[in-house]
Structure formats: structure tokens, C-alpha cells
PDB file of C-alpha atoms in Angstrom:
ATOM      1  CA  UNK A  39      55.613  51.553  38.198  1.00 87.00           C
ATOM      2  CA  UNK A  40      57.401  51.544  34.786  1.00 91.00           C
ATOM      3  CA  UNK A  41      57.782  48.249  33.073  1.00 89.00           C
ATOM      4  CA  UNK A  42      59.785  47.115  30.058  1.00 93.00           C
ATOM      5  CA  UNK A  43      59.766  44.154  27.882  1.00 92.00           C
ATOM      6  CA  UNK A  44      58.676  43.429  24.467  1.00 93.00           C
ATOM      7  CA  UNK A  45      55.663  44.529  22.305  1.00 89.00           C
ATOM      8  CA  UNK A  46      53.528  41.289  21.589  1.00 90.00           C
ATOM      9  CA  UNK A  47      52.286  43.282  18.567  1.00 91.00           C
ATOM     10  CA  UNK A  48      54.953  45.209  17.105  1.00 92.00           C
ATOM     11  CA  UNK A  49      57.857  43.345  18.766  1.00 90.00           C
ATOM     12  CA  UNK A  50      60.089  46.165  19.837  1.00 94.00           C
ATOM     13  CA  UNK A  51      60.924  47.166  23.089  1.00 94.00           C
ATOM     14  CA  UNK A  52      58.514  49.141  25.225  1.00 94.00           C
ATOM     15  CA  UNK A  53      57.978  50.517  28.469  1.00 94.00           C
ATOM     16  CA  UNK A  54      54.279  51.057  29.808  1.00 92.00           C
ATOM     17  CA  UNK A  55      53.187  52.280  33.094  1.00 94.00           C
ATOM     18  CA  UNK A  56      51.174  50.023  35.414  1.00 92.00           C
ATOM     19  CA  UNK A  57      49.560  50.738  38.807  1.00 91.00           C
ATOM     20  CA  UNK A  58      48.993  48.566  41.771  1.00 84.00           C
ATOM     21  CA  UNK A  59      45.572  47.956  40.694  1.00 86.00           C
ATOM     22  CA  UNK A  60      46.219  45.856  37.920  1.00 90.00           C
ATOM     23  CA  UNK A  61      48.986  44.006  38.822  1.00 85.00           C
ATOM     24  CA  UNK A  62      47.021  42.897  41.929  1.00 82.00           C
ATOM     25  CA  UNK A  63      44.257  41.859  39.330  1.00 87.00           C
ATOM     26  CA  UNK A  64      47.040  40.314  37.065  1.00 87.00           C
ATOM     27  CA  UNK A  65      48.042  38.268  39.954  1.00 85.00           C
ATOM     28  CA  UNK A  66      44.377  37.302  41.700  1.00 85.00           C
ATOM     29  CA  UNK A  67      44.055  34.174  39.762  1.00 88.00           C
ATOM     30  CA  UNK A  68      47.178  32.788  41.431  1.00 85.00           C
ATOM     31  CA  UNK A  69      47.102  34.298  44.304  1.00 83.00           C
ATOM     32  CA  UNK A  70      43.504  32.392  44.889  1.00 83.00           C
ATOM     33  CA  UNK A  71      45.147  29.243  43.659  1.00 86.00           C
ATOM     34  CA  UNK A  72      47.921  29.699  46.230  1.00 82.00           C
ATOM     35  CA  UNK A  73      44.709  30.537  48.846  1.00 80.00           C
ATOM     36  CA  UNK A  74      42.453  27.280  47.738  1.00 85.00           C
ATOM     37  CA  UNK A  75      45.833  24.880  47.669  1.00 85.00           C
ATOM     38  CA  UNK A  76      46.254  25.469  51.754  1.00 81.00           C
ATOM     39  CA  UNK A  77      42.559  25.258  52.799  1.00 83.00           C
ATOM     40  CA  UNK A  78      42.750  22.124  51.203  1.00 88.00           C
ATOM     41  CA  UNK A  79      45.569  21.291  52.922  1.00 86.00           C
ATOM     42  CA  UNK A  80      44.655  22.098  56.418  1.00 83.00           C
ATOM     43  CA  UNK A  81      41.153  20.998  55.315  1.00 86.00           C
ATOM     44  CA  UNK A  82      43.346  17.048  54.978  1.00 91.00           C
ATOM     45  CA  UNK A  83      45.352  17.875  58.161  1.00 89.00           C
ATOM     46  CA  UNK A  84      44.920  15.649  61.009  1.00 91.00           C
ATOM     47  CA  UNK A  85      43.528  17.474  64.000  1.00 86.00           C
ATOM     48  CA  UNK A  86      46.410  17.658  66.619  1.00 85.00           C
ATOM     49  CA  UNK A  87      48.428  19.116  63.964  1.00 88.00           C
ATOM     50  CA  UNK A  88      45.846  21.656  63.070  1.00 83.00           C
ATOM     51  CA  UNK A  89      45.578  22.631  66.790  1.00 83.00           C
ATOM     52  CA  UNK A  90      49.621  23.512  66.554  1.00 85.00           C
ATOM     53  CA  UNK A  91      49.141  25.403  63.223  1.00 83.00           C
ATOM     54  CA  UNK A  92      46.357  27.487  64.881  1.00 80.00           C
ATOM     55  CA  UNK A  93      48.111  28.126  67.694  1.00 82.00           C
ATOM     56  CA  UNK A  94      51.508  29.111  65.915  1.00 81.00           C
ATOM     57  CA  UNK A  95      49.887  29.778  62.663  1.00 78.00           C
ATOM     58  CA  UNK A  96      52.038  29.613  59.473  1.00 78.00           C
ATOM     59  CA  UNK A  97      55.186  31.109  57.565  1.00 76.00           C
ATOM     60  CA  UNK A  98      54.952  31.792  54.053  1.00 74.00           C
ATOM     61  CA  UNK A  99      58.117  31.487  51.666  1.00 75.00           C
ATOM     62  CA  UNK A 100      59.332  31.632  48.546  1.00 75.00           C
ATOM     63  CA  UNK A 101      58.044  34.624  46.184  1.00 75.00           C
ATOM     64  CA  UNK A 102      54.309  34.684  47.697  1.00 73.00           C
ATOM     65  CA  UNK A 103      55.787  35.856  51.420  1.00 72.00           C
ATOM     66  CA  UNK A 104      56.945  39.076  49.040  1.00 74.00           C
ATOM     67  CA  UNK A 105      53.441  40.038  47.994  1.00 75.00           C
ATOM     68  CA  UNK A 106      52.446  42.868  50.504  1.00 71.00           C
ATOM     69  CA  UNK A 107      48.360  42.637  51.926  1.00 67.00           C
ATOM     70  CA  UNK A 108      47.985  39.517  50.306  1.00 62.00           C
ATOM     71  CA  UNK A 109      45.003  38.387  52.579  1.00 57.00           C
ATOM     72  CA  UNK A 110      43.338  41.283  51.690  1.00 58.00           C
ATOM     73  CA  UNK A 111      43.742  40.960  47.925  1.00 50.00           C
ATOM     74  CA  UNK A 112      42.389  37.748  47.764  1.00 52.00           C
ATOM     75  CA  UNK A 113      39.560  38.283  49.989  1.00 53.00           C
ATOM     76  CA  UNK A 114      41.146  35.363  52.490  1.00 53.00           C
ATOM     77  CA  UNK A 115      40.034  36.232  56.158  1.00 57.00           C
ATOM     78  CA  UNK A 116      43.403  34.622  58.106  1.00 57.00           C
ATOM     79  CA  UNK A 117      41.822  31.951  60.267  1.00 58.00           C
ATOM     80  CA  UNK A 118      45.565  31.509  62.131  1.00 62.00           C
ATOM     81  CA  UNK A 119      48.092  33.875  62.790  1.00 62.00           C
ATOM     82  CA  UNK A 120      50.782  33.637  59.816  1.00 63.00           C
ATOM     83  CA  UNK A 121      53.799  35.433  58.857  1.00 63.00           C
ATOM     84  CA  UNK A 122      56.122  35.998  56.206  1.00 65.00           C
ATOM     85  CA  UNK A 123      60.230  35.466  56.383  1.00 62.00           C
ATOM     86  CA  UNK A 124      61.972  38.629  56.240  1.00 63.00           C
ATOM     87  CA  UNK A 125      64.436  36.672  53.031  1.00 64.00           C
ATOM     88  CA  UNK A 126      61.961  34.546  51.822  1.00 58.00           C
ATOM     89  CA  UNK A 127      63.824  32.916  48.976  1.00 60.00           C
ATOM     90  CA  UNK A 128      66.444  31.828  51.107  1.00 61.00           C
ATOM     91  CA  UNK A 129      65.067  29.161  52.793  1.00 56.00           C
ATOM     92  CA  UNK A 130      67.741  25.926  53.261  1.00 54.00           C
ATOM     93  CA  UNK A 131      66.148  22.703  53.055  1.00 51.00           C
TER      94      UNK A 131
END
């Protein structure tokens, strides 16, 4: 994948060529934040609730439902079924 932006160091324009690889290890830091942040919610969650979520799981949103194999990036083993919205930046509150 090509990307362009701005040189840090020269601060001209540049395009540079990135592979899957190191975009999933640009975005493992936050990815395990996003991972740690809902075990500690369901971790606070009363019990009858956490019954429901393992039985219908959970939907990710927002720009994190976009990020393909995200379970296995992260190394989180899916301990209720989950699933992403097919738009998931349009969600209406």
C-alpha cells in the first residue's frame, strides 16, 4: 500500500510503501488498549447482563469494526460471539 504525507525530516511530500505487517504493528498498541478497555468492562458487568452478552455476543462500531482479523492481531481469543456493522461509522444515537 502506497502512502503519502509529509517528510518529518526534510518536510516535502513523500510517498513510501508499507505492508500489512507494519501497519498491524503500528496499530497493536491501540488495538490492545481497545482489547484491555472491554475485559474490563465485562470484567465490571453485572452477571445477568453478562449471560445476554455471551449469548448474543457484541457489535463493534466506529473505525475499530473496519480493522479486518482484529482478534487475531491482538492475540484476543473471542470469549462471545461478536460482530462488526457492515457501515460502522454510521451508527445514530
Amino acid at each position: 500500500m502506497e502512502v503519502k504525507g509529509r517528510s518529518l525530516i526534510a518536510g516535502i511530500p513523500k510517498t513510501i510503501t508499507v505492508d500489512d505487517s507494519e501497519i498491524r504493528e503500528a496499530l497493536n498498541e491501540c488495538v490492545a488498549a481497545v482489547v484491555s478497555a472491554i475485559r474490563v468492562a465485562l470484567e465490571r458487568t453485572p452477571p445477568e447482563l453478562c449471560a445476554d452478552i455471551s449469548d448474543r455476543g457484541i457489535v463493534l462500531a466506529g473505525g475499530g469494526a473496519l480493522l479486518r482479523n482484529v482478534e487475531r492481531g491482538s492475540g484476543m481469543k473471542p470469549a462471545c460471539p461478536y460482530a462488526s456493522l457492515t457501515i460502522p461509522y454510521a451508527v445514530s444515537y
